[in-house]
Coordinates of C-alpha atoms in Angstrom, one line a residue:
X1 CA -3.7 -42.1 66.5
X2 CA -0.6 -43.5 68.0
X3 CA 2.1 -41.1 70.3
X4 CA -0.8 -38.6 69.6
X5 CA -0.4 -38.3 65.8
X6 CA -2.7 -38.4 62.9
X7 CA -2.6 -38.7 59.8
X8 CA -4.2 -36.2 57.3
X9 CA -4.4 -35.2 53.8
X10 CA -5.8 -32.3 51.6
X11 CA -7.3 -33.9 48.1
X12 CA -7.7 -31.9 45.0
X13 CA -8.7 -34.7 42.2
X14 CA -9.1 -33.6 38.5
X15 CA -12.4 -32.5 37.7
X16 CA -14.8 -32.0 34.2
X17 CA -18.0 -29.8 34.7
X18 CA -20.5 -31.3 35.5
X19 CA -19.3 -35.0 34.5
X20 CA -19.8 -36.9 37.5
X21 CA -19.2 -40.2 37.0
X22 CA -15.4 -38.9 35.7
X23 CA -15.2 -36.9 39.2
X24 CA -15.7 -39.7 41.4
X25 CA -13.5 -42.1 39.4
X26 CA -10.7 -39.5 40.0
X27 CA -11.6 -39.1 43.7
X28 CA -11.7 -42.8 44.5
X29 CA -8.1 -43.0 42.9
X30 CA -7.1 -40.5 45.8
X31 CA -8.6 -41.6 47.9
X32 CA -6.8 -45.3 47.5
X33 CA -3.8 -43.5 47.7
X34 CA -4.4 -42.1 50.5
X35 CA -5.2 -45.0 52.4
X36 CA -2.3 -46.3 50.8
X37 CA -0.4 -44.4 52.6
X38 CA -2.3 -44.5 55.9
X39 CA -4.3 -41.6 56.1
X40 CA -6.8 -41.5 58.6
X41 CA -8.4 -38.5 57.1
X42 CA -8.8 -36.8 53.9
X43 CA -10.5 -33.7 52.8
X44 CA -11.5 -32.6 49.4
X45 CA -12.6 -29.9 47.9
X46 CA -16.2 -27.9 47.5
X47 CA -19.1 -29.4 45.4
X48 CA -16.4 -31.8 44.1
X49 CA -18.5 -34.5 42.8
X50 CA -19.9 -32.2 39.8
X51 CA -17.3 -29.5 39.9
X52 CA -18.3 -25.9 41.9
X53 CA -18.6 -24.1 38.9
X54 CA -22.0 -25.9 37.4
X55 CA -23.5 -22.4 37.6
X56 CA -27.1 -22.6 36.9
X57 CA -26.8 -26.4 36.0
X58 CA -27.4 -26.8 39.9
X59 CA -31.0 -26.6 38.8
X60 CA -31.0 -29.4 37.0
X61 CA -32.6 -32.2 38.3
X62 CA -30.3 -34.4 36.2
X63 CA -27.1 -33.2 38.1
X64 CA -28.7 -33.7 41.1
X65 CA -29.8 -37.3 40.9
X66 CA -26.2 -38.6 39.6
X67 CA -24.1 -36.2 42.6
X68 CA -26.1 -38.7 44.8
X69 CA -25.4 -41.4 42.8
X70 CA -21.6 -40.4 42.8
X71 CA -22.0 -40.5 46.6
X72 CA -23.5 -44.1 46.3
X73 CA -20.8 -45.2 43.9
X74 CA -17.9 -43.8 46.9
X75 CA -19.9 -45.0 49.8
X76 CA -19.8 -48.2 47.6
X77 CA -15.8 -47.9 47.1
X78 CA -15.1 -47.3 51.0
X79 CA -16.7 -49.7 52.7
X80 CA -13.7 -51.9 53.6
X81 CA -11.8 -48.9 54.0
X82 CA -11.6 -47.2 57.4
X83 CA -10.7 -44.1 56.1
X84 CA -12.3 -40.9 56.7
X85 CA -13.5 -39.2 53.2
X86 CA -15.2 -36.0 53.5
X87 CA -16.4 -35.0 49.6
X88 CA -18.4 -31.7 48.2
X89 CA -21.9 -32.6 46.6
X90 CA -24.9 -30.2 45.9
X91 CA -28.0 -32.2 48.4
X92 CA -32.1 -31.5 48.6
X93 CA -33.5 -31.1 51.9
X94 CA -37.1 -29.9 51.2
X95 CA -37.6 -26.9 49.3
X96 CA -33.7 -26.2 49.4
X97 CA -30.7 -26.9 47.7
X98 CA -27.9 -26.6 50.2
X99 CA -23.8 -27.1 49.5
X100 CA -22.8 -29.9 52.0
X101 CA -19.8 -31.6 52.8
X102 CA -20.4 -35.5 53.3
X103 CA -18.6 -37.1 55.9
X104 CA -18.4 -40.8 54.9
X105 CA -16.8 -44.3 56.4
X106 CA -17.0 -47.7 55.6
X107 CA -19.7 -47.5 53.6
X108 CA -21.9 -44.9 55.8
X109 CA -22.4 -41.4 55.9
X110 CA -21.4 -40.3 59.7
X111 CA -23.0 -36.3 58.8
X112 CA -23.8 -33.9 56.3
X113 CA -22.8 -30.3 57.4
X114 CA -24.6 -27.4 55.2
X115 CA -22.2 -24.3 54.0
X116 CA -22.9 -21.3 56.5
X117 CA -21.8 -18.2 55.0
X118 CA -22.7 -18.2 50.7
X119 CA -20.9 -15.5 49.0
X120 CA -22.7 -13.5 46.4
X121 CA -20.5 -11.0 45.0
X122 CA -18.1 -10.0 41.8
X123 CA -18.1 -13.6 40.1
X124 CA -19.4 -15.6 43.4
X125 CA -23.6 -15.7 43.5
X126 CA -24.3 -18.8 45.2
X127 CA -27.3 -17.6 46.7
X128 CA -28.8 -17.9 43.3
X129 CA -28.3 -21.6 43.4
X130 CA -28.3 -22.7 47.2
X131 CA -29.7 -21.8 50.8
X132 CA -27.6 -20.9 54.0
X133 CA -27.7 -23.5 56.8
X134 CA -29.0 -20.4 58.7
X135 CA -32.1 -21.3 56.4
X136 CA -32.7 -24.3 57.2
X137 CA -35.0 -26.1 59.8
X138 CA -33.5 -29.5 61.1
X139 CA -34.7 -32.5 58.8
X140 CA -34.4 -35.7 58.3
X141 CA -34.0 -36.8 54.3
X142 CA -32.8 -39.9 52.7
X143 CA -29.6 -39.8 50.9
X144 CA -27.8 -42.5 49.0
X145 CA -30.3 -45.2 50.5
X146 CA -30.3 -43.8 54.3
X147 CA -31.7 -41.5 56.8
X148 CA -29.3 -38.6 57.7
X149 CA -30.1 -35.4 59.5
X150 CA -29.5 -32.0 58.2
X151 CA -29.4 -29.4 60.3
X152 CA -27.2 -26.1 61.0
X153 CA -26.3 -27.6 64.6
X154 CA -22.6 -28.0 64.5
X155 CA -21.5 -31.4 64.4
X156 CA -18.2 -32.8 65.4
X157 CA -16.8 -36.3 64.5
X158 CA -15.3 -37.5 66.6
X159 CA -12.6 -41.1 65.9
X160 CA -12.6 -44.5 67.4
X161 CA -8.9 -42.8 69.0
X162 CA -10.9 -39.8 70.5
X163 CA -10.0 -37.1 67.7
X164 CA -12.3 -34.8 67.1
X165 CA -12.7 -32.9 64.2
X166 CA -15.0 -30.0 62.6
X167 CA -16.2 -29.2 58.7
X168 CA -16.3 -25.7 57.4
X169 CA -16.8 -25.1 53.5
X170 CA -14.8 -22.2 51.9
X171 CA -16.3 -19.1 52.3
X172 CA -17.4 -20.2 56.4
X173 CA -13.8 -19.4 57.1
X174 CA -13.8 -15.8 55.9
X175 CA -16.7 -14.7 57.6
X176 CA -16.3 -12.4 61.3
X177 CA -17.4 -15.2 63.1
X178 CA -16.4 -18.5 61.4
X179 CA -18.0 -22.2 62.6
X180 CA -14.8 -23.5 63.3
X181 CA -14.7 -20.8 66.3
X182 CA -17.8 -22.9 67.7
X183 CA -16.5 -26.2 66.8
X184 CA -12.8 -25.6 68.3
X185 CA -14.5 -23.9 71.0
X186 CA -16.6 -27.2 71.4
X187 CA -13.3 -29.8 71.3
X188 CA -12.6 -29.9 67.5
X189 CA -8.9 -30.9 67.4
X190 CA -8.8 -30.4 63.8
X191 CA -10.9 -28.3 61.2
X192 CA -11.5 -29.5 57.1
X193 CA -12.0 -26.8 54.8
X194 CA -13.8 -28.3 52.0
X195 CA -13.1 -25.2 49.5
X196 CA -13.8 -23.3 45.7
X197 CA -11.5 -20.4 45.9
X198 CA -10.4 -19.0 42.4
X199 CA -7.2 -17.1 42.0
X200 CA -6.3 -13.1 41.6
X201 CA -3.3 -11.2 42.8
X202 CA -2.3 -11.3 46.5
X203 CA -5.1 -13.2 47.0
X204 CA -3.8 -16.4 48.4
X205 CA -0.8 -14.8 50.1
X206 CA -3.8 -13.5 52.6
X207 CA -5.9 -16.6 52.0
X208 CA -2.5 -18.4 53.1
X209 CA -2.0 -15.8 56.1
X210 CA -6.6 -16.3 57.2
X211 CA -6.0 -20.0 57.3
X212 CA -2.6 -19.7 59.3
X213 CA -4.7 -17.4 61.7
X214 CA -7.4 -19.2 62.1
X215 CA -5.7 -22.4 63.3
X216 CA -3.2 -20.3 65.4
X217 CA -6.1 -18.7 66.9
X218 CA -8.1 -21.9 67.3
X219 CA -5.2 -23.9 68.1
X220 CA -6.2 -26.7 65.5
X221 CA -4.8 -28.6 62.8
X222 CA -6.2 -27.1 59.7
X223 CA -6.9 -28.9 56.2
X224 CA -7.8 -26.9 53.3
X225 CA -8.7 -28.4 49.8
X226 CA -10.0 -26.1 47.3
X227 CA -10.5 -26.5 43.6
X228 CA -8.4 -26.7 41.0
X229 CA -7.4 -27.9 37.4
X230 CA -10.8 -29.1 35.4
X231 CA -12.9 -26.3 37.0
X232 CA -14.5 -23.8 34.5
X233 CA -12.1 -20.8 33.5
X234 CA -15.0 -19.0 31.6
X235 CA -14.2 -15.7 33.8
X236 CA -12.0 -16.7 36.8
X237 CA -9.0 -19.6 37.0
X238 CA -9.1 -22.0 40.6
X239 CA -5.5 -22.8 41.7
X240 CA -5.9 -26.0 43.5
X241 CA -4.8 -24.9 46.5
X242 CA -3.9 -27.8 49.1
X243 CA -2.6 -26.9 52.5
X244 CA -2.2 -27.8 56.6
X245 CA -1.5 -25.8 59.3
X246 CA -0.6 -27.0 63.1
X247 CA -1.1 -24.2 65.3
X248 CA -0.9 -21.8 62.8
X249 CA 2.3 -23.6 61.1
X250 CA 2.8 -24.5 57.8
X251 CA 3.1 -28.0 57.8
X252 CA 2.5 -28.7 54.0
X253 CA 1.4 -27.2 50.9
X254 CA 0.6 -28.1 47.2
X255 CA 1.4 -27.1 44.1
X256 CA -0.6 -24.3 42.8
X257 CA -1.6 -24.2 39.5
X258 CA -1.0 -27.9 38.9
X259 CA -2.7 -29.9 36.0
X260 CA -2.1 -33.2 37.9
X261 CA -4.3 -34.4 40.8
X262 CA -2.5 -33.8 44.0
X263 CA -2.7 -35.2 47.3
X264 CA -0.9 -33.5 50.1
X265 CA -0.5 -35.0 53.9
X266 CA 0.9 -34.6 56.9
X267 CA 0.9 -35.9 60.4
X268 CA -0.7 -33.1 63.0
X269 CA 0.2 -34.2 66.2
X270 CA -2.8 -33.4 68.4
X271 CA -1.6 -34.3 71.8
X272 CA 0.2 -31.1 70.9
X273 CA -2.8 -29.3 70.5
X274 CA -4.2 -30.4 73.5
X275 CA -1.0 -29.5 75.4
X276 CA -0.9 -25.9 74.0
X277 CA -4.9 -25.6 75.1
X278 CA -5.5 -26.7 78.9
X279 CA -2.2 -24.4 79.6
X280 CA -3.8 -21.4 77.8
X281 CA -6.6 -20.0 80.1
X282 CA -7.7 -17.5 77.4
X283 CA -8.7 -20.4 75.2
X284 CA -10.4 -22.4 78.3
X285 CA -12.3 -19.6 79.3
X286 CA -13.5 -19.4 75.8
X287 CA -15.0 -22.8 75.6
X288 CA -17.8 -22.0 77.8
X289 CA -20.6 -21.6 75.7
X290 CA -19.8 -23.6 72.7
X291 CA -22.0 -27.0 71.7
X292 CA -21.7 -29.1 69.3
X293 CA -23.8 -32.1 68.3
X294 CA -21.2 -35.2 68.4
X295 CA -20.8 -38.3 66.1
X296 CA -18.7 -40.9 66.4
X297 CA -17.0 -42.7 63.8
X298 CA -16.2 -46.2 63.1
X299 CA -13.5 -48.0 65.0
X300 CA -10.8 -49.1 62.4
X301 CA -10.5 -52.4 61.2
X302 CA -7.1 -53.2 59.9
X303 CA -4.7 -51.6 62.1
X304 CA -1.3 -50.7 60.4
X305 CA 2.1 -49.6 61.9
X306 CA 2.9 -46.6 63.0
X307 CA 5.8 -45.1 61.2
X308 CA 6.7 -41.2 61.4
X309 CA 6.3 -39.5 58.5
X310 CA 6.7 -35.8 59.3
X311 CA 10.2 -33.9 59.6
X312 CA 10.9 -32.7 63.0
X313 CA 13.6 -30.0 63.9
X314 CA 16.6 -31.1 65.9
X315 CA 17.4 -27.4 67.0
X316 CA 14.0 -26.3 68.2
X317 CA 16.1 -23.6 69.6
X318 CA 17.8 -21.7 67.0
X319 CA 16.0 -19.7 64.7
X320 CA 15.8 -20.5 60.8
X321 CA 19.0 -18.4 58.8
X322 CA 16.0 -16.2 57.6
X323 CA 14.9 -15.7 60.9
X324 CA 18.6 -15.3 62.9
X325 CA 19.5 -11.6 62.7
X326 CA 15.8 -10.8 63.9
X327 CA 15.2 -13.3 66.6
X328 CA 19.2 -13.2 68.4
X329 CA 18.6 -9.1 68.4
X330 CA 15.3 -9.2 70.2
X331 CA 17.1 -11.8 72.7
X332 CA 19.7 -9.8 73.2
X333 CA 17.4 -6.9 73.9
X334 CA 15.4 -8.8 76.6
X335 CA 18.4 -9.2 78.5
X336 CA 19.8 -6.0 77.8
X337 CA 16.9 -4.5 79.0
X338 CA 16.6 -7.2 82.1
X339 CA 19.7 -6.0 83.4
X340 CA 19.0 -1.8 82.9
X341 CA 16.0 -2.8 85.1
X342 CA 17.6 -3.9 87.4
X343 CA 21.1 -1.9 87.6
X344 CA 18.6 2.1 87.8
X345 CA 16.6 0.4 90.3
X346 CA 19.4 -0.6 92.4
X347 CA 20.9 2.6 91.3
X348 CA 24.1 0.8 90.5
X349 CA 27.0 1.2 87.4
X350 CA 29.1 -1.6 88.4
X351 CA 28.8 -5.1 88.0
X352 CA 31.3 -8.1 88.3
X353 CA 31.5 -11.4 85.8
X354 CA 33.5 -14.0 86.0
X355 CA 34.7 -14.6 82.8
X356 CA 36.0 -18.2 82.0
X357 CA 36.6 -18.0 78.5
X358 CA 33.5 -20.2 77.6
X359 CA 30.2 -19.7 75.7
X360 CA 28.1 -18.3 79.3
X361 CA 30.2 -16.0 80.5
X362 CA 31.0 -14.6 77.2
X363 CA 27.4 -14.0 76.1
X364 CA 26.9 -12.3 80.1
X365 CA 29.7 -10.5 79.2
X366 CA 28.2 -9.0 76.0
X367 CA 24.9 -8.3 77.3
X368 CA 26.5 -6.3 80.5
X369 CA 28.8 -4.5 77.0
X370 CA 25.3 -3.7 75.4
X371 CA 23.7 -2.5 78.8
X372 CA 26.2 -0.5 79.7
X373 CA 26.5 1.2 76.3
X374 CA 23.0 1.9 75.9
X375 CA 22.3 3.6 79.5
X376 CA 25.3 5.5 78.6
X377 CA 27.2 3.7 81.5
X378 CA 31.7 3.7 81.5
X379 CA 32.0 0.3 79.8
X380 CA 35.4 0.3 83.0
X381 CA 32.3 -0.4 85.7
X382 CA 32.2 -4.0 84.3
X383 CA 34.7 -5.8 86.3
X384 CA 35.6 -8.7 84.8
X385 CA 37.3 -11.5 87.3
X386 CA 39.4 -14.1 85.9
X387 CA 40.0 -17.1 89.2
X388 CA 42.5 -19.4 87.2
X389 CA 41.8 -22.8 89.0
X390 CA 43.7 -26.3 88.7
X391 CA 41.6 -27.2 85.3
X392 CA 42.1 -23.8 83.6
X393 CA 43.8 -23.7 80.6
X394 CA 46.1 -21.6 78.5
X395 CA 43.4 -21.5 76.0
X396 CA 40.4 -20.4 78.1
X397 CA 42.3 -18.0 79.8
X398 CA 43.9 -16.9 77.0
X399 CA 40.5 -15.7 75.2
X400 CA 39.2 -14.3 78.4
X401 CA 42.0 -12.0 79.2
X402 CA 41.8 -10.9 75.3
X403 CA 38.3 -10.7 75.2
X404 CA 38.0 -8.6 78.1
X405 CA 40.7 -6.0 77.0
X406 CA 39.6 -5.4 73.5
X407 CA 36.1 -4.7 75.5
X408 CA 37.4 -2.1 78.1
X409 CA 36.6 -3.3 80.7
X410 CA 38.3 -3.5 83.8
X411 CA 40.0 -6.9 84.8
X412 CA 41.0 -8.6 87.7
X413 CA 42.7 -12.1 88.2
X414 CA 42.3 -13.7 91.1
X415 CA 44.0 -17.2 91.0
X416 CA 42.1 -19.5 93.4
X417 CA 44.7 -22.4 93.9
X418 CA 46.0 -21.3 97.0
X419 CA 42.7 -20.8 98.5
X420 CA 41.0 -24.1 97.7
X421 CA 44.0 -26.1 98.8
X422 CA 44.2 -24.4 102.3
X423 CA 39.9 -24.6 102.4
X424 CA 41.0 -28.6 101.7
X425 CA 43.2 -28.6 104.7
X426 CA 40.4 -26.8 106.7
X427 CA 37.7 -29.6 105.8
X428 CA 40.1 -32.6 105.6
X429 CA 39.8 -33.3 102.0
X430 CA 42.7 -35.2 100.4
X431 CA 43.6 -33.1 96.9
X432 CA 44.5 -35.9 94.9
X433 CA 40.6 -37.2 95.0
X434 CA 39.3 -35.3 92.1
X435 CA 35.5 -36.0 93.3
X436 CA 32.7 -33.6 94.0
X437 CA 34.3 -31.8 96.7
X438 CA 37.2 -31.6 94.9
X439 CA 35.3 -29.4 92.0
X440 CA 32.2 -27.8 94.1
X441 CA 34.7 -26.3 96.3
X442 CA 36.4 -24.4 93.4
X443 CA 33.0 -23.4 92.0
X444 CA 31.8 -22.4 95.9
X445 CA 35.5 -20.0 96.2
X446 CA 34.5 -18.3 92.6
X447 CA 31.3 -17.8 93.6
X448 CA 32.4 -15.9 97.3
X449 CA 34.8 -13.9 95.7
X450 CA 32.4 -12.3 93.3
X451 CA 30.2 -11.8 96.1
X452 CA 32.9 -10.1 98.3
X453 CA 34.1 -7.9 95.7
X454 CA 30.3 -6.8 94.9
X455 CA 29.6 -6.0 98.1
X456 CA 33.4 -4.4 98.3
X457 CA 32.9 -2.4 94.6
X458 CA 28.8 -1.8 95.2
X459 CA 28.6 -3.8 92.5
X460 CA 25.9 -6.6 91.1
X461 CA 27.4 -10.3 90.2
X462 CA 25.6 -10.9 86.7
X463 CA 25.1 -14.9 86.8
X464 CA 26.3 -17.0 83.7
X465 CA 24.8 -20.1 84.1
X466 CA 22.2 -20.6 81.0
X467 CA 18.8 -22.7 80.4
X468 CA 20.2 -25.8 79.3
X469 CA 22.5 -25.9 82.8
X470 CA 19.5 -25.2 84.7
X471 CA 16.9 -27.9 83.5
X472 CA 20.3 -30.7 84.3
X473 CA 21.3 -29.3 87.4
X474 CA 24.6 -28.7 86.0
X475 CA 26.3 -26.0 88.5
X476 CA 27.2 -26.0 92.0
X477 CA 24.2 -25.6 94.7
X478 CA 25.5 -22.2 96.1
X479 CA 28.5 -21.6 93.7
X480 CA 27.6 -20.8 90.2
X481 CA 23.8 -21.9 90.5
X482 CA 24.1 -18.4 92.4
X483 CA 24.4 -14.6 91.0
X484 CA 22.1 -11.5 91.9
X485 CA 20.8 -11.3 88.6
X486 CA 21.1 -14.2 86.0
X487 CA 21.0 -13.0 82.4
X488 CA 21.5 -15.7 80.4
X489 CA 18.6 -18.1 82.8
X490 CA 16.1 -18.0 79.4
X491 CA 18.7 -19.5 77.1
X492 CA 19.4 -22.7 76.2
X493 CA 23.4 -24.0 75.2
X494 CA 22.9 -24.1 71.8
X495 CA 21.0 -21.0 70.9
X496 CA 24.1 -19.3 73.3
X497 CA 26.4 -20.4 70.3
X498 CA 23.8 -19.2 67.6
X499 CA 24.3 -15.7 69.5
X500 CA 27.5 -15.0 70.4
X501 CA 27.8 -16.3 66.4
X502 CA 25.8 -13.9 65.3
X503 CA 27.7 -11.1 67.5
X504 CA 30.7 -12.2 66.2
X505 CA 29.6 -11.2 62.6
X506 CA 28.6 -7.3 63.7
X507 CA 30.8 -4.6 62.6
X508 CA 31.2 -3.1 66.0
X509 CA 32.6 -6.4 67.3
X510 CA 34.8 -7.1 64.4
X511 CA 38.1 -6.5 66.3
X512 CA 36.9 -9.5 69.0
X513 CA 35.4 -11.4 65.5
X514 CA 38.5 -14.1 65.8
X515 CA 38.6 -14.4 70.0
X516 CA 34.9 -15.0 70.1
X517 CA 35.0 -17.8 66.6
X518 CA 37.2 -19.7 69.5
X519 CA 34.9 -19.3 72.4
X520 CA 32.4 -21.4 70.2
X521 CA 34.8 -24.1 69.3
X522 CA 36.3 -24.9 72.7
X523 CA 35.2 -27.6 74.4
X524 CA 32.6 -27.2 76.7
X525 CA 33.8 -27.6 80.5
X526 CA 33.6 -26.1 84.1
X527 CA 37.8 -26.3 84.4
X528 CA 37.5 -27.9 87.5
X529 CA 39.9 -31.0 87.4
X530 CA 43.2 -30.4 85.9
X531 CA 44.2 -30.4 82.0
X532 CA 46.0 -33.2 79.8
X533 CA 49.3 -33.3 79.8
X534 CA 49.3 -31.5 76.7
X535 CA 47.3 -28.9 78.0
X536 CA 44.1 -29.8 76.3
X537 CA 40.8 -29.4 78.2
X538 CA 40.5 -32.8 80.0
X539 CA 37.5 -32.7 81.7
X540 CA 34.5 -31.7 78.7
X541 CA 30.7 -31.9 80.1
X542 CA 29.5 -33.5 77.1
X543 CA 31.1 -36.5 77.5
X544 CA 29.6 -36.5 81.0
X545 CA 26.4 -35.1 80.9
X546 CA 25.8 -35.9 77.2
X547 CA 25.3 -33.4 74.2
X548 CA 23.9 -30.5 75.1
X549 CA 21.9 -30.7 71.3
X550 CA 20.3 -33.9 72.5
X551 CA 19.3 -32.3 75.8
X552 CA 18.2 -28.9 75.0
X553 CA 16.4 -31.2 72.2
X554 CA 14.7 -33.0 75.0
X555 CA 14.0 -29.5 77.1
X556 CA 11.8 -27.8 74.8
X557 CA 9.4 -31.0 74.0
X558 CA 9.4 -32.1 77.7
X559 CA 8.7 -28.4 78.9
X560 CA 6.6 -27.1 75.9
X561 CA 4.5 -30.0 75.4
X562 CA 4.6 -31.9 78.2
X563 CA 6.0 -35.4 76.0
X564 CA 6.5 -38.6 77.7
X565 CA 10.1 -40.3 77.3
X566 CA 8.7 -42.3 74.4
X567 CA 7.4 -39.9 72.2
X568 CA 10.7 -37.8 72.8
X569 CA 12.4 -41.2 72.3
X570 CA 10.5 -41.2 68.9
X571 CA 10.8 -37.7 68.0
X572 CA 14.6 -37.5 68.6
X573 CA 15.0 -40.6 66.2
X574 CA 13.4 -38.8 63.8
X575 CA 15.0 -35.6 63.9
X576 CA 19.0 -37.0 65.1
X577 CA 18.9 -40.8 63.3
X578 CA 22.2 -39.7 60.9
X579 CA 23.8 -38.4 64.4
X580 CA 22.6 -40.6 66.8
X581 CA 21.9 -44.4 67.1
X582 CA 18.6 -45.7 69.2
X583 CA 21.2 -46.6 72.6
X584 CA 23.0 -43.2 72.4
X585 CA 19.3 -41.4 72.5
X586 CA 18.0 -43.7 75.0
X587 CA 21.3 -43.2 77.3
X588 CA 21.2 -39.5 77.4
X589 CA 17.3 -39.8 77.4
X590 CA 17.3 -41.5 80.9
X591 CA 20.2 -39.1 82.1
X592 CA 17.9 -36.2 81.5
X593 CA 15.1 -37.6 82.9
X594 CA 16.8 -38.4 85.9
X595 CA 19.1 -35.2 86.2
X596 CA 15.9 -33.0 85.6
X597 CA 14.1 -34.4 88.6
X598 CA 16.5 -34.7 91.0
X599 CA 18.1 -31.5 90.4
X600 CA 14.3 -29.6 90.8
X601 CA 16.1 -28.2 94.0
X602 CA 18.6 -25.9 92.2
X603 CA 16.0 -24.7 90.5
X604 CA 13.4 -24.1 93.5
X605 CA 15.5 -21.0 94.4
X606 CA 17.1 -19.5 91.4
X607 CA 18.1 -15.8 91.2
X608 CA 15.9 -13.4 88.8
X609 CA 16.5 -13.2 85.5
X610 CA 15.0 -13.0 82.1
X611 CA 12.4 -14.8 80.2
X612 CA 13.1 -14.5 76.3
X613 CA 11.4 -17.6 74.7
X614 CA 8.3 -19.8 75.5
X615 CA 10.7 -21.9 78.3
X616 CA 11.8 -20.9 81.8
X617 CA 12.4 -22.6 84.9
X618 CA 11.4 -20.0 86.6
X619 CA 9.9 -21.2 90.2
X620 CA 7.9 -17.5 90.2
X621 CA 6.3 -18.8 86.7
X622 CA 6.7 -21.2 84.1
X623 CA 7.8 -24.1 86.3
X624 CA 6.6 -24.9 89.5
X625 CA 7.5 -28.5 90.6
X626 CA 8.5 -30.2 94.1
X627 CA 12.2 -30.8 94.8
X628 CA 11.1 -34.4 96.4
X629 CA 9.4 -35.5 92.9
X630 CA 9.4 -39.1 91.8
X631 CA 11.0 -39.9 88.1
X632 CA 10.0 -43.5 88.8
X633 CA 7.2 -43.1 86.3
X634 CA 9.5 -41.7 83.9
X635 CA 12.4 -43.4 83.9
X636 CA 11.0 -46.8 83.6
X637 CA 9.4 -45.8 80.5
X638 CA 13.0 -45.0 79.6
X639 CA 13.8 -48.1 80.3
X640 CA 11.4 -49.8 78.4
X641 CA 12.0 -48.3 75.1

């Protein structure tokens, strides 16, 4: 395991019923392929050494002996391989015949896991041939020439890198209390399921949902490998399901009904799973009575260079196109409900919003519109204020005024240049010096106007700042940093674009579509320094603090999973390899780490605002951090990248 990733595989070999030698050869081919692809753990189907559909042939001693011989061949084949293989075979233990999964590595049997729940309905009559693990008294048997403990006691297998996995077999996951419940509560990061599940109309959809939910409920990786082509089709057909999940999310899935062997591989992020677990009190409480016998795997002999092969979404906050409408509606509904409650609680039917013609104030205005419409309030109770200053351009000013006019809200325009110039004189600042004082004086003047107007009009100031700005501290303390309710506090910048684009496509906002689209394509800027000679925006935020798509990427993985800079750097290279080179990613990662720590004091006194996703920076809930915490560890690792 490197960077928290372990590479696993679900293997579906070709089989011939009761032809152990053929089956072993096919299994060895997939083991060799998996090893060549640096797979660390590979899972094969249930009873794959003999094939699952041998029926009463499982009573024949020759088949059972040949199954053990086949295991001996696999042990010899893997003697010099670090890969851990989980294969299914029938095993005799005293007077019982057990349906088992053997966990093998480097020529040794690490352990045997007998099946717990045996189906005995419809086309499945396993109890005709096999006993359940529940019928088993712990016993040591000699298998493939070695003593092996066989028991019903849950077993955890731990790799040399401290990744723990457990095994269950087919029907086990369908049970009301699957063995994987106890295994994951006892510490298993990954569950491997050796399965043989036939195909029926609708069954695959249910199976996929079942495994996904088990992976999500147990916050685990789940590798599912089921019998495929070559099993008997006397009465049923086996489709060869190969699926790998991570916390309920499907990472990879094979081709059902393939006539060829399959090897589906994926990198499971164990570090991410563990972060999810240790921040989930429900999972922690459920662990109290869990237990399992821990079996140590062998350390690797050959170290392979790590290469990240899994896809990484460069825009983790943005929903897929299939989910876009539903997700956007849900976000807007959360924002609307939050603002509506605050208005009702304060018995207020007026809000004041500073409208700049930029993304954030546009979304805040649209949320206010939805809220007022839903409450049955007059839209003229929304007072939009434009406050042109030294850097305001015609493009943003015209977009702001056009949008307000089209939406039918109350409008006011209060230029701030005169007041700010007087303020410069009062504090002895030279207006020609375009420094932080020059910029922040404008932001604070605008906030003062909004607050004072709110007092005058018995209104509530709606904040416009977003999650990305809060993370970077890209706000003037006690300027745009402050409001009476911040509707965008839980929405990152990249998502705001998607929300406005979605709204622009709604029929009810057809008249505003063109101006909304232009706002989306306007460069992001606070417009606090003068425009260029052609009247265009000169102060571009992303030139100063970096691309928001990169910062939103860092924000997601840093806050959601606590990833360190080295892993953020690795993931960003995979996600943005064609857009940004390593030097650029490193530069803005350093900026993110530096600013995130240095600007915590602004987040420590945030106004109220609704959480809309899995990440929030509210000091009252999701993120509690000392304002004077040191960034030294993070910046040092950035420098070493």
